Structure formats: structure tokens, C-alpha cells
PDB file of C-alpha atoms in Angstrom:
ATOM      1  CA  MET C   1      87.114 112.871 125.883  1.00 60.00           C
ATOM      2  CA  THR C   2      83.293 112.937 125.140  1.00 78.00           C
ATOM      3  CA  GLN C   3      83.048 113.901 121.677  1.00 91.00           C
ATOM      4  CA  LYS C   4      82.427 110.564 119.125  1.00 97.00           C
ATOM      5  CA  ILE C   5      84.541 109.462 116.432  1.00 98.00           C
ATOM      6  CA  ILE C   6      84.266 106.782 114.286  1.00 98.00           C
ATOM      7  CA  PHE C   7      87.409 105.093 113.319  1.00 98.00           C
ATOM      8  CA  ALA C   8      87.900 103.388 109.783  1.00 98.00           C
ATOM      9  CA  GLY C   9      90.653 100.948 108.855  1.00 98.00           C
ATOM     10  CA  THR C  10      91.887  97.482 107.692  1.00 97.00           C
ATOM     11  CA  PRO C  11      95.111  96.633 108.023  1.00 96.00           C
ATOM     12  CA  GLU C  12      97.616  96.510 110.328  1.00 97.00           C
ATOM     13  CA  PHE C  13      98.708  99.754 109.723  1.00 97.00           C
ATOM     14  CA  ALA C  14      95.879 100.724 110.727  1.00 98.00           C
ATOM     15  CA  GLU C  15      95.558  98.229 113.656  1.00 98.00           C
ATOM     16  CA  VAL C  16      98.329 100.455 115.325  1.00 98.00           C
ATOM     17  CA  SER C  17      96.207 103.370 115.434  1.00 98.00           C
ATOM     18  CA  LEU C  18      93.052 102.068 116.629  1.00 98.00           C
ATOM     19  CA  LYS C  19      94.952 100.132 119.276  1.00 98.00           C
ATOM     20  CA  ALA C  20      97.206 103.928 120.461  1.00 98.00           C
ATOM     21  CA  LEU C  21      92.962 105.159 120.630  1.00 98.00           C
ATOM     22  CA  LEU C  22      92.587 102.209 123.538  1.00 98.00           C
ATOM     23  CA  ASP C  23      95.341 103.209 124.784  1.00 98.00           C
ATOM     24  CA  ALA C  24      94.362 106.594 125.575  1.00 97.00           C
ATOM     25  CA  GLY C  25      91.109 105.910 126.893  1.00 97.00           C
ATOM     26  CA  ILE C  26      89.412 106.754 123.713  1.00 97.00           C
ATOM     27  CA  ARG C  27      86.672 104.365 122.350  1.00 97.00           C
ATOM     28  CA  PRO C  28      85.545 105.003 119.349  1.00 98.00           C
ATOM     29  CA  CYS C  29      81.282 104.857 118.874  1.00 98.00           C
ATOM     30  CA  ALA C  30      81.790 102.716 115.624  1.00 98.00           C
ATOM     31  CA  VAL C  31      84.858 101.123 113.721  1.00 98.00           C
ATOM     32  CA  TYR C  32      84.507 100.579 109.982  1.00 98.00           C
ATOM     33  CA  THR C  33      86.539  98.039 108.427  1.00 98.00           C
ATOM     34  CA  GLN C  34      86.554  95.971 105.048  1.00 97.00           C
ATOM     35  CA  PRO C  35      84.396  92.721 104.644  1.00 95.00           C
ATOM     36  CA  ASP C  36      86.015  89.217 105.742  1.00 93.00           C
ATOM     37  CA  ARG C  37      87.862  87.986 102.844  1.00 89.00           C
ATOM     38  CA  ALA C  38      88.913  84.283 102.036  1.00 84.00           C
ATOM     39  CA  ALA C  39      92.751  83.608 103.356  1.00 74.00           C
ATOM     40  CA  LYS C  40      95.243  82.512 100.821  1.00 67.00           C
ATOM     41  CA  ARG C  41      95.199  79.022 102.054  1.00 64.00           C
ATOM     42  CA  GLY C  42      92.395  77.350 102.785  1.00 60.00           C
ATOM     43  CA  HIS C  43      89.993  79.501 101.433  1.00 71.00           C
ATOM     44  CA  HIS C  44      88.427  80.475 104.866  1.00 84.00           C
ATOM     45  CA  LEU C  45      86.826  83.859 105.640  1.00 89.00           C
ATOM     46  CA  THR C  46      89.242  85.644 108.151  1.00 93.00           C
ATOM     47  CA  PRO C  47      88.572  89.191 109.776  1.00 96.00           C
ATOM     48  CA  THR C  48      90.967  92.288 109.252  1.00 97.00           C
ATOM     49  CA  PRO C  49      92.991  92.883 111.681  1.00 97.00           C
ATOM     50  CA  VAL C  50      90.962  96.299 112.532  1.00 98.00           C
ATOM     51  CA  LYS C  51      88.113  94.323 113.422  1.00 98.00           C
ATOM     52  CA  LYS C  52      89.815  91.430 115.511  1.00 98.00           C
ATOM     53  CA  LEU C  53      90.665  94.396 117.492  1.00 98.00           C
ATOM     54  CA  ALA C  54      87.904  96.273 117.822  1.00 98.00           C
ATOM     55  CA  LEU C  55      85.458  93.157 118.499  1.00 98.00           C
ATOM     56  CA  GLU C  56      88.443  92.197 121.558  1.00 98.00           C
ATOM     57  CA  ASN C  57      87.548  95.300 122.580  1.00 98.00           C
ATOM     58  CA  SER C  58      83.517  95.102 122.313  1.00 98.00           C
ATOM     59  CA  LEU C  59      83.276  97.983 120.125  1.00 98.00           C
ATOM     60  CA  GLU C  60      80.734  98.651 117.216  1.00 98.00           C
ATOM     61  CA  VAL C  61      81.790  96.773 114.014  1.00 98.00           C
ATOM     62  CA  ARG C  62      80.390  97.640 110.558  1.00 98.00           C
ATOM     63  CA  THR C  63      81.965  95.875 107.115  1.00 97.00           C
ATOM     64  CA  PRO C  64      80.140  97.380 104.065  1.00 97.00           C
ATOM     65  CA  GLU C  65      81.518  96.058 100.671  1.00 93.00           C
ATOM     66  CA  ASN C  66      81.180  99.804  99.547  1.00 93.00           C
ATOM     67  CA  PHE C  67      79.332 102.848  99.697  1.00 94.00           C
ATOM     68  CA  ARG C  68      77.166 102.651  97.385  1.00 93.00           C
ATOM     69  CA  ASP C  69      73.738 101.719  99.310  1.00 95.00           C
ATOM     70  CA  PRO C  70      72.700 104.750 100.486  1.00 96.00           C
ATOM     71  CA  LYS C  71      71.447 102.579 104.053  1.00 97.00           C
ATOM     72  CA  ASP C  72      74.962 102.449 104.516  1.00 97.00           C
ATOM     73  CA  ILE C  73      75.604 106.150 104.040  1.00 97.00           C
ATOM     74  CA  GLU C  74      72.530 106.926 105.947  1.00 97.00           C
ATOM     75  CA  GLU C  75      73.880 104.216 109.154  1.00 97.00           C
ATOM     76  CA  PHE C  76      76.891 106.445 108.863  1.00 98.00           C
ATOM     77  CA  LYS C  77      75.271 109.645 109.401  1.00 98.00           C
ATOM     78  CA  ALA C  78      73.249 108.675 111.784  1.00 98.00           C
ATOM     79  CA  LEU C  79      76.244 108.069 114.028  1.00 98.00           C
ATOM     80  CA  GLY C  80      76.529 112.101 114.611  1.00 97.00           C
ATOM     81  CA  ALA C  81      80.382 111.979 114.786  1.00 98.00           C
ATOM     82  CA  ASP C  82      82.362 114.862 115.398  1.00 98.00           C
ATOM     83  CA  LEU C  83      85.432 113.301 113.359  1.00 98.00           C
ATOM     84  CA  CYS C  84      86.347 110.096 111.306  1.00 98.00           C
ATOM     85  CA  ILE C  85      89.848 108.792 111.644  1.00 98.00           C
ATOM     86  CA  VAL C  86      90.630 107.144 108.310  1.00 98.00           C
ATOM     87  CA  ALA C  87      93.973 104.426 108.140  1.00 98.00           C
ATOM     88  CA  ALA C  88      94.386 102.384 104.900  1.00 96.00           C
ATOM     89  CA  TYR C  89      90.914 101.771 104.738  1.00 97.00           C
ATOM     90  CA  GLY C  90      90.753 100.741 101.213  1.00 94.00           C
ATOM     91  CA  ILE C  91      87.513 101.909 100.362  1.00 95.00           C
ATOM     92  CA  ILE C  92      86.247 105.418  98.517  1.00 93.00           C
ATOM     93  CA  LEU C  93      84.060 107.619 100.801  1.00 96.00           C
ATOM     94  CA  PRO C  94      81.241 109.382  98.916  1.00 96.00           C
ATOM     95  CA  ASP C  95      81.175 113.146  99.926  1.00 96.00           C
ATOM     96  CA  GLU C  96      77.838 112.461 101.843  1.00 97.00           C
ATOM     97  CA  VAL C  97      80.033 110.427 104.306  1.00 97.00           C
ATOM     98  CA  LEU C  98      83.495 112.562 104.108  1.00 98.00           C
ATOM     99  CA  ASN C  99      80.736 115.892 105.067  1.00 97.00           C
ATOM    100  CA  ALA C 100      78.867 114.037 107.650  1.00 98.00           C
ATOM    101  CA  PRO C 101      81.156 114.142 110.774  1.00 98.00           C
ATOM    102  CA  ARG C 102      81.205 117.715 112.585  1.00 97.00           C
ATOM    103  CA  CYS C 103      84.838 117.848 111.715  1.00 97.00           C
ATOM    104  CA  GLY C 104      84.936 115.898 108.862  1.00 97.00           C
ATOM    105  CA  CYS C 105      87.381 112.726 108.068  1.00 98.00           C
ATOM    106  CA  VAL C 106      90.857 112.889 109.073  1.00 98.00           C
ATOM    107  CA  ASN C 107      93.280 110.399 107.251  1.00 98.00           C
ATOM    108  CA  ILE C 108      96.712 109.159 108.109  1.00 98.00           C
ATOM    109  CA  HIS C 109      98.568 108.829 104.741  1.00 98.00           C
ATOM    110  CA  GLY C 110     102.462 106.956 104.662  1.00 98.00           C
ATOM    111  CA  SER C 111     103.882 109.727 102.841  1.00 98.00           C
ATOM    112  CA  LEU C 112     105.337 113.223 103.312  1.00 98.00           C
ATOM    113  CA  LEU C 113     102.492 114.861 101.242  1.00 98.00           C
ATOM    114  CA  PRO C 114     102.234 115.854  98.672  1.00 98.00           C
ATOM    115  CA  SER C 115     104.774 113.350  97.616  1.00 98.00           C
ATOM    116  CA  TYR C 116     103.716 109.523  97.119  1.00 98.00           C
ATOM    117  CA  ARG C 117      99.995 109.891  96.523  1.00 98.00           C
ATOM    118  CA  GLY C 118      98.136 106.704  96.259  1.00 96.00           C
ATOM    119  CA  ALA C 119      98.102 103.319  97.105  1.00 94.00           C
ATOM    120  CA  ALA C 120     102.189 102.386  97.732  1.00 97.00           C
ATOM    121  CA  PRO C 121     103.483 105.387  99.408  1.00 98.00           C
ATOM    122  CA  ILE C 122     105.983 103.373 101.394  1.00 97.00           C
ATOM    123  CA  GLN C 123     107.069 101.197  99.073  1.00 98.00           C
ATOM    124  CA  ARG C 124     107.460 103.622  96.026  1.00 98.00           C
ATOM    125  CA  ALA C 125     109.810 105.979  98.674  1.00 98.00           C
ATOM    126  CA  LEU C 126     111.940 103.131  99.106  1.00 97.00           C
ATOM    127  CA  LEU C 127     112.083 102.107  95.425  1.00 97.00           C
ATOM    128  CA  ASP C 128     112.932 105.231  94.689  1.00 97.00           C
ATOM    129  CA  GLY C 129     116.044 105.827  97.023  1.00 97.00           C
ATOM    130  CA  CYS C 130     114.345 108.422  99.010  1.00 98.00           C
ATOM    131  CA  SER C 131     116.278 109.213 102.299  1.00 98.00           C
ATOM    132  CA  LYS C 132     113.636 109.937 104.323  1.00 98.00           C
ATOM    133  CA  THR C 133     109.519 109.585 104.276  1.00 98.00           C
ATOM    134  CA  GLY C 134     107.139 110.187 106.858  1.00 98.00           C
ATOM    135  CA  VAL C 135     103.605 110.166 107.766  1.00 98.00           C
ATOM    136  CA  THR C 136     100.767 113.053 106.875  1.00 98.00           C
ATOM    137  CA  LEU C 137      97.460 114.121 108.726  1.00 98.00           C
ATOM    138  CA  ILE C 138      95.179 115.164 105.784  1.00 98.00           C
ATOM    139  CA  LYS C 139      91.407 116.438 105.425  1.00 98.00           C
ATOM    140  CA  LEU C 140      90.027 113.537 103.325  1.00 97.00           C
ATOM    141  CA  VAL C 141      88.736 115.444  99.997  1.00 96.00           C
ATOM    142  CA  HIS C 142      87.304 113.169  96.526  1.00 92.00           C
ATOM    143  CA  GLU C 143      90.321 113.651  94.740  1.00 95.00           C
ATOM    144  CA  LEU C 144      92.716 110.898  96.188  1.00 94.00           C
ATOM    145  CA  ASP C 145      95.040 112.472  98.711  1.00 97.00           C
ATOM    146  CA  ALA C 146      95.039 116.061  97.616  1.00 97.00           C
ATOM    147  CA  GLY C 147      93.406 117.011 101.206  1.00 97.00           C
ATOM    148  CA  ASP C 148      94.455 119.860 103.133  1.00 98.00           C
ATOM    149  CA  MET C 149      97.333 119.193 105.900  1.00 98.00           C
ATOM    150  CA  PHE C 150      96.877 119.239 109.295  1.00 98.00           C
ATOM    151  CA  ALA C 151     100.381 118.011 110.627  1.00 98.00           C
ATOM    152  CA  SER C 152     103.284 115.771 109.427  1.00 98.00           C
ATOM    153  CA  ALA C 153     106.211 113.622 111.083  1.00 98.00           C
ATOM    154  CA  GLU C 154     109.435 113.156 108.823  1.00 98.00           C
ATOM    155  CA  LEU C 155     111.170 109.475 109.244  1.00 98.00           C
ATOM    156  CA  LYS C 156     115.018 108.760 108.320  1.00 98.00           C
ATOM    157  CA  ILE C 157     115.208 105.991 105.517  1.00 98.00           C
ATOM    158  CA  GLU C 158     118.120 103.565 106.725  1.00 97.00           C
ATOM    159  CA  ASP C 159     119.910 100.860 104.342  1.00 95.00           C
ATOM    160  CA  SER C 160     118.642  98.339 105.779  1.00 95.00           C
ATOM    161  CA  ASP C 161     114.595  99.192 106.115  1.00 98.00           C
ATOM    162  CA  THR C 162     112.107  97.229 103.736  1.00 98.00           C
ATOM    163  CA  SER C 163     108.958  97.624 103.058  1.00 98.00           C
ATOM    164  CA  ALA C 164     107.740  95.771 106.051  1.00 97.00           C
ATOM    165  CA  THR C 165     109.783  97.624 108.232  1.00 98.00           C
ATOM    166  CA  LEU C 166     109.025 101.011 107.342  1.00 98.00           C
ATOM    167  CA  PHE C 167     105.159  99.944 107.432  1.00 98.00           C
ATOM    168  CA  ASP C 168     105.838  98.934 111.142  1.00 98.00           C
ATOM    169  CA  LYS C 169     107.703 102.458 112.043  1.00 98.00           C
ATOM    170  CA  LEU C 170     105.620 104.799 109.910  1.00 98.00           C
ATOM    171  CA  ALA C 171     102.380 102.780 111.622  1.00 98.00           C
ATOM    172  CA  THR C 172     103.612 104.025 115.246  1.00 98.00           C
ATOM    173  CA  LEU C 173     104.636 107.419 113.556  1.00 98.00           C
ATOM    174  CA  GLY C 174     101.262 107.794 112.330  1.00 98.00           C
ATOM    175  CA  ALA C 175      99.113 106.650 115.286  1.00 98.00           C
ATOM    176  CA  GLN C 176     101.261 109.371 117.568  1.00 98.00           C
ATOM    177  CA  LEU C 177     101.094 112.244 115.192  1.00 98.00           C
ATOM    178  CA  MET C 178      97.278 111.259 114.965  1.00 98.00           C
ATOM    179  CA  LEU C 179      97.065 111.648 118.932  1.00 98.00           C
ATOM    180  CA  LYS C 180      98.998 114.327 119.504  1.00 98.00           C
ATOM    181  CA  ASN C 181      96.790 116.890 116.935  1.00 98.00           C
ATOM    182  CA  LEU C 182      93.155 114.836 117.719  1.00 97.00           C
ATOM    183  CA  GLY C 183      92.420 117.304 120.428  1.00 97.00           C
ATOM    184  CA  PRO C 184      93.488 120.410 118.351  1.00 97.00           C
ATOM    185  CA  ILE C 185      91.431 119.059 115.076  1.00 98.00           C
ATOM    186  CA  LEU C 186      88.282 118.459 117.588  1.00 97.00           C
ATOM    187  CA  ALA C 187      88.665 122.256 119.133  1.00 97.00           C
ATOM    188  CA  GLY C 188      88.993 123.667 115.564  1.00 96.00           C
ATOM    189  CA  THR C 189      92.673 125.086 116.779  1.00 97.00           C
ATOM    190  CA  LEU C 190      94.365 123.453 114.020  1.00 98.00           C
ATOM    191  CA  ARG C 191      93.801 124.901 110.989  1.00 95.00           C
ATOM    192  CA  PRO C 192      95.017 122.868 107.928  1.00 97.00           C
ATOM    193  CA  VAL C 193      96.912 123.994 104.986  1.00 98.00           C
ATOM    194  CA  PRO C 194      96.842 123.475 101.715  1.00 98.00           C
ATOM    195  CA  GLN C 195      99.125 121.332  99.593  1.00 98.00           C
ATOM    196  CA  ASP C 196     101.208 122.397  96.916  1.00 97.00           C
ATOM    197  CA  GLN C 197      99.561 120.552  94.102  1.00 94.00           C
ATOM    198  CA  SER C 198     102.298 121.264  91.627  1.00 96.00           C
ATOM    199  CA  ARG C 199     104.786 118.835  93.531  1.00 97.00           C
ATOM    200  CA  ALA C 200     102.132 116.045  94.070  1.00 97.00           C
ATOM    201  CA  THR C 201     103.173 112.705  92.702  1.00 97.00           C
ATOM    202  CA  TYR C 202     101.478 109.192  92.470  1.00 97.00           C
ATOM    203  CA  ALA C 203     102.426 106.178  94.206  1.00 97.00           C
ATOM    204  CA  ALA C 204     101.267 103.543  92.498  1.00 96.00           C
ATOM    205  CA  LYS C 205     100.277  99.890  93.311  1.00 95.00           C
ATOM    206  CA  LEU C 206     102.996  96.954  93.232  1.00 97.00           C
ATOM    207  CA  SER C 207     102.497  94.405  90.997  1.00 97.00           C
ATOM    208  CA  LYS C 208     104.199  90.607  90.959  1.00 97.00           C
ATOM    209  CA  ASP C 209     105.417  91.815  87.238  1.00 97.00           C
ATOM    210  CA  MET C 210     108.012  93.588  89.547  1.00 98.00           C
ATOM    211  CA  ALA C 211     109.380  90.826  90.905  1.00 98.00           C
ATOM    212  CA  PRO C 212     111.768  89.183  88.879  1.00 98.00           C
ATOM    213  CA  LEU C 213     115.335  90.761  89.293  1.00 98.00           C
ATOM    214  CA  ALA C 214     117.393  91.677  85.641  1.00 97.00           C
ATOM    215  CA  PHE C 215     120.713  91.832  86.305  1.00 98.00           C
ATOM    216  CA  THR C 216     121.610  93.692  83.525  1.00 97.00           C
ATOM    217  CA  LEU C 217     120.674  96.952  86.120  1.00 96.00           C
ATOM    218  CA  ASN C 218     122.743  98.487  88.538  1.00 96.00           C
ATOM    219  CA  SER C 219     123.383  96.168  91.940  1.00 98.00           C
ATOM    220  CA  LYS C 220     121.916  99.509  94.241  1.00 97.00           C
ATOM    221  CA  LYS C 221     118.403  99.590  91.856  1.00 97.00           C
ATOM    222  CA  LEU C 222     118.215  96.048  92.395  1.00 98.00           C
ATOM    223  CA  ASP C 223     118.936  95.983  96.170  1.00 98.00           C
ATOM    224  CA  LEU C 224     116.447  98.883  96.384  1.00 98.00           C
ATOM    225  CA  LEU C 225     113.848  97.103  94.492  1.00 98.00           C
ATOM    226  CA  ILE C 226     114.333  94.022  96.810  1.00 98.00           C
ATOM    227  CA  ARG C 227     113.545  95.871  99.974  1.00 98.00           C
ATOM    228  CA  ALA C 228     110.547  97.437  98.486  1.00 98.00           C
ATOM    229  CA  LEU C 229     109.002  94.117  97.851  1.00 98.00           C
ATOM    230  CA  ASN C 230     109.647  92.389 100.531  1.00 98.00           C
ATOM    231  CA  PRO C 231     107.235  91.499 102.123  1.00 96.00           C
ATOM    232  CA  TRP C 232     105.010  91.441  98.932  1.00 96.00           C
ATOM    233  CA  PRO C 233     105.210  90.371  96.139  1.00 97.00           C
ATOM    234  CA  VAL C 234     108.956  89.671  96.913  1.00 98.00           C
ATOM    235  CA  ALA C 235     111.748  89.590  94.445  1.00 98.00           C
ATOM    236  CA  THR C 236     112.594  86.557  92.191  1.00 98.00           C
ATOM    237  CA  ALA C 237     115.982  85.240  90.299  1.00 98.00           C
ATOM    238  CA  ARG C 238     115.970  82.590  88.399  1.00 97.00           C
ATOM    239  CA  LEU C 239     118.605  79.722  88.272  1.00 96.00           C
ATOM    240  CA  GLU C 240     118.342  76.744  86.001  1.00 91.00           C
ATOM    241  CA  GLY C 241     114.636  76.715  85.912  1.00 92.00           C
ATOM    242  CA  THR C 242     114.261  77.047  89.365  1.00 95.00           C
ATOM    243  CA  VAL C 243     112.568  80.707  90.991  1.00 97.00           C
ATOM    244  CA  TYR C 244     114.040  81.264  93.965  1.00 98.00           C
ATOM    245  CA  LYS C 245     112.643  84.188  96.445  1.00 98.00           C
ATOM    246  CA  ILE C 246     115.171  86.683  97.229  1.00 98.00           C
ATOM    247  CA  PHE C 247     114.336  88.542 100.693  1.00 98.00           C
ATOM    248  CA  LYS C 248     117.515  90.422 101.290  1.00 98.00           C
ATOM    249  CA  ALA C 249     120.753  91.067  99.850  1.00 98.00           C
ATOM    250  CA  LYS C 250     123.745  93.895  99.721  1.00 97.00           C
ATOM    251  CA  ALA C 251     124.837  95.698  96.397  1.00 97.00           C
ATOM    252  CA  LEU C 252     128.692  96.097  96.230  1.00 97.00           C
ATOM    253  CA  ASP C 253     130.832  98.375  94.073  1.00 95.00           C
ATOM    254  CA  SER C 254     133.037  95.693  92.129  1.00 92.00           C
ATOM    255  CA  GLY C 255     132.447  97.760  89.005  1.00 93.00           C
ATOM    256  CA  ALA C 256     131.362  96.812  85.210  1.00 94.00           C
ATOM    257  CA  HIS C 257     130.278  92.885  84.316  1.00 95.00           C
ATOM    258  CA  ALA C 258     130.827  91.736  81.036  1.00 94.00           C
ATOM    259  CA  ASP C 259     127.774  88.688  82.260  1.00 96.00           C
ATOM    260  CA  PRO C 260     125.265  90.012  84.161  1.00 97.00           C
ATOM    261  CA  GLY C 261     124.054  87.214  86.554  1.00 97.00           C
ATOM    262  CA  ALA C 262     126.999  84.976  87.017  1.00 97.00           C
ATOM    263  CA  VAL C 263     127.454  83.524  89.960  1.00 97.00           C
ATOM    264  CA  LEU C 264     131.098  85.338  91.217  1.00 96.00           C
ATOM    265  CA  GLY C 265     131.623  83.663  94.679  1.00 95.00           C
ATOM    266  CA  ILE C 266     130.025  81.592  97.468  1.00 95.00           C
ATOM    267  CA  SER C 267     130.915  82.964 101.308  1.00 94.00           C
ATOM    268  CA  ASN C 268     129.388  82.975 104.653  1.00 92.00           C
ATOM    269  CA  GLU C 269     127.601  86.155 103.979  1.00 93.00           C
ATOM    270  CA  GLY C 270     125.895  84.511 100.761  1.00 96.00           C
ATOM    271  CA  ILE C 271     126.204  84.000  97.096  1.00 97.00           C
ATOM    272  CA  GLU C 272     127.465  86.961  94.684  1.00 97.00           C
ATOM    273  CA  VAL C 273     125.831  87.829  91.440  1.00 98.00           C
ATOM    274  CA  ALA C 274     127.476  90.020  88.612  1.00 98.00           C
ATOM    275  CA  CYS C 275     125.220  92.818  87.852  1.00 98.00           C
ATOM    276  CA  ALA C 276     125.840  94.849  84.826  1.00 96.00           C
ATOM    277  CA  GLU C 277     127.424  97.310  87.189  1.00 97.00           C
ATOM    278  CA  GLY C 278     128.688  96.353  90.086  1.00 97.00           C
ATOM    279  CA  SER C 279     127.521  93.222  91.886  1.00 98.00           C
ATOM    280  CA  LEU C 280     124.598  91.806  94.895  1.00 98.00           C
ATOM    281  CA  VAL C 281     125.154  89.442  97.528  1.00 98.00           C
ATOM    282  CA  LEU C 282     122.206  87.160  97.640  1.00 98.00           C
ATOM    283  CA  GLN C 283     121.715  86.912 101.566  1.00 98.00           C
ATOM    284  CA  VAL C 284     118.288  85.510 102.691  1.00 98.00           C
ATOM    285  CA  ILE C 285     116.958  83.545 100.042  1.00 97.00           C
ATOM    286  CA  GLN C 286     113.822  80.639  99.462  1.00 97.00           C
ATOM    287  CA  ALA C 287     113.509  77.512  97.428  1.00 96.00           C
ATOM    288  CA  PRO C 288     110.386  76.558  96.189  1.00 96.00           C
ATOM    289  CA  GLY C 289     108.013  74.226  98.573  1.00 94.00           C
ATOM    290  CA  LYS C 290     111.007  76.024 101.527  1.00 95.00           C
ATOM    291  CA  GLY C 291     111.216  78.188 103.641  1.00 96.00           C
ATOM    292  CA  PRO C 292     113.596  81.422 103.895  1.00 97.00           C
ATOM    293  CA  VAL C 293     117.226  80.322 104.623  1.00 97.00           C
ATOM    294  CA  ASN C 294     120.756  81.855 104.372  1.00 96.00           C
ATOM    295  CA  ALA C 295     121.939  82.161 100.587  1.00 96.00           C
ATOM    296  CA  GLY C 296     125.410  80.787 101.679  1.00 94.00           C
ATOM    297  CA  SER C 297     124.547  77.779 103.650  1.00 94.00           C
ATOM    298  CA  MET C 298     122.452  77.013 100.938  1.00 93.00           C
ATOM    299  CA  ALA C 299     124.906  77.531  98.179  1.00 93.00           C
ATOM    300  CA  ARG C 300     127.787  75.619 100.191  1.00 92.00           C
ATOM    301  CA  SER C 301     125.503  72.499 100.894  1.00 91.00           C
ATOM    302  CA  ASN C 302     124.985  72.137  97.159  1.00 89.00           C
ATOM    303  CA  PRO C 303     128.163  74.115  95.419  1.00 90.00           C
ATOM    304  CA  ASP C 304     127.517  72.140  92.531  1.00 89.00           C
ATOM    305  CA  LYS C 305     124.277  73.772  91.743  1.00 91.00           C
ATOM    306  CA  PHE C 306     125.746  77.324  92.312  1.00 93.00           C
ATOM    307  CA  ARG C 307     129.029  77.158  91.414  1.00 91.00           C
ATOM    308  CA  GLY C 308     130.325  78.839  88.338  1.00 91.00           C
ATOM    309  CA  ALA C 309     126.437  79.169  87.485  1.00 95.00           C
ATOM    310  CA  HIS C 310     124.429  81.891  86.212  1.00 95.00           C
ATOM    311  CA  PHE C 311     121.127  83.349  86.934  1.00 96.00           C
ATOM    312  CA  ASP C 312     119.005  84.287  84.074  1.00 91.00           C
TER     313      ASP C 312
END
């Protein structure tokens, strides 16, 4: 492929697409990614996954803080690219950048648009109990995720899926969809179609405030919340002043309970906790300063702490 392609992305989701391009023999003329950030521990500056992969393959890497500096815009335009592929870049591109490549900028978005525009489409689809999700290739415009659609691909959401597993699956699906449609987009033979704006929904960012589990809710809702918050910010439950992270659970149809939060039993499968409707078996939990473990094993090793106890 002789056309000049720019790639813009930051996390692992985008890294998968960049690797797919390289595996297909397509080397971007430049890779844009966010600047190095301080790691959570140690405060050392850490390059993004996309930057690491780009440098390993001797690609030119550019890391503007944003595109408010006219110099950054001019340098982007000077590349004379045919197309810019964007995947989870995390920086808003001004119109001058969006319109610079011959074919514009195409974004790999992690939902079946127009549903779940915004920052957390994968997590919100899971949180809402959707049976399916997917990826959509859109032409980037100034309005958030509102551009015309080139193509989409569906993915069934399994009962065992978490945000982490869906990120991996959709990253692969998005890379495949991008490669399949790259040639027709560059040739101008694939015409995008407008989104139905009346069906648009917004996927707001997750927050740490969502983490505490309220056992006064339905157990199925709590199961969805736990899966959606894995791997971040991770659901939590408080027992006698100790806050445990909850990575995996199972919802049971055990009827209504008068005392939500009460520990109903301990088994090899985990710790069963009463909810207002149904019960929740906590299966993988993490105590402060420890690693994630099987909840049943933890409870059996310290039965006095868990048997007959009550989660807040």
C-alpha cells in the first residue's frame, strides 16, 4: 500500500490496531499518541502502549499535549497523509486536523453507533445488560462520535464477560474491521452513511463513586456492575470496616431478603450475600494489601469473620 497513513491512539485497545497494520505490511508515516505519564506507583514517566509498539518498529512518534499549538497542526498537515486512523487517542482533534488527510480521519469506536457515544461505551453496554455490542468505523467530525458510518461489526456479550474481556475482544474485532475496509475507504468506493441522531445515547465515564455495592439492589444488577467495573475502578464491599475489592460474583434467584448484606453461607464457590432481591455469591475478592483470591477459601480460613457477618 503506497498511501500515506497516520495512526493516532494511546492504550492497549489502540495498540491492537497498530499491530494489525504492521502485520499487514502497512507502516504509518507517523504515529500520534499521548505524552508519557507518571505511572501509578513510583511516579516514573511511562510511554503509552502505542508509543512502545511504534518505537519497537522504528516508526516516527509524535506526542503533542493537545492540538492548540498551531505548530502541531502545521506539522500534522505537512505529512500530506491520505488517511488518519484514530483509536482511543484521547485528544480532541480540531477541524484543521480532521480535514487535513485526503480521506479525512476514521475512528474505530467500541460500540454499535449511534448507541453509546462517548468515553465508556464498552463498560456502559455491559452495565446496562445489553446482549450484544460491537465496533463501528466512523468519519471523525467535530461533534462527539457523530460522524457518518463506514462499517460495523457485532459481538455477543457472554454472561462471563467483564469490561476487560470485552476490551480485548472488541480491540481485535475493531482491528479486523479496519483492515477489511481500509482499501475501499482509501479508494473512495465505500461511502459512509449518516447515523440516526434520534437514537443516539451517551456513555459517560465511570467513576470511583460507582464502586461500593449496595446490597439493597437486585443481585443481577450488582453482578452487571461488578463485571462492568472490572478492571477499573473495581467494585467494593465493606465488612466490619474492611473494604474488599470484588472482581467476580454470581447472581442467584433466591427470592427476596429482609436483611440485604447479610452473609447467607460460605461454600467452595464463594460467600453468598443477601440482596433485596436474589443473592450474590462473591467469588473473587481482594483484601487491602493482598492479591485477589477465591472468596470461599478466604472465608473458610477465617470463618469467625465471615459466618453470620453483615456487609454494609
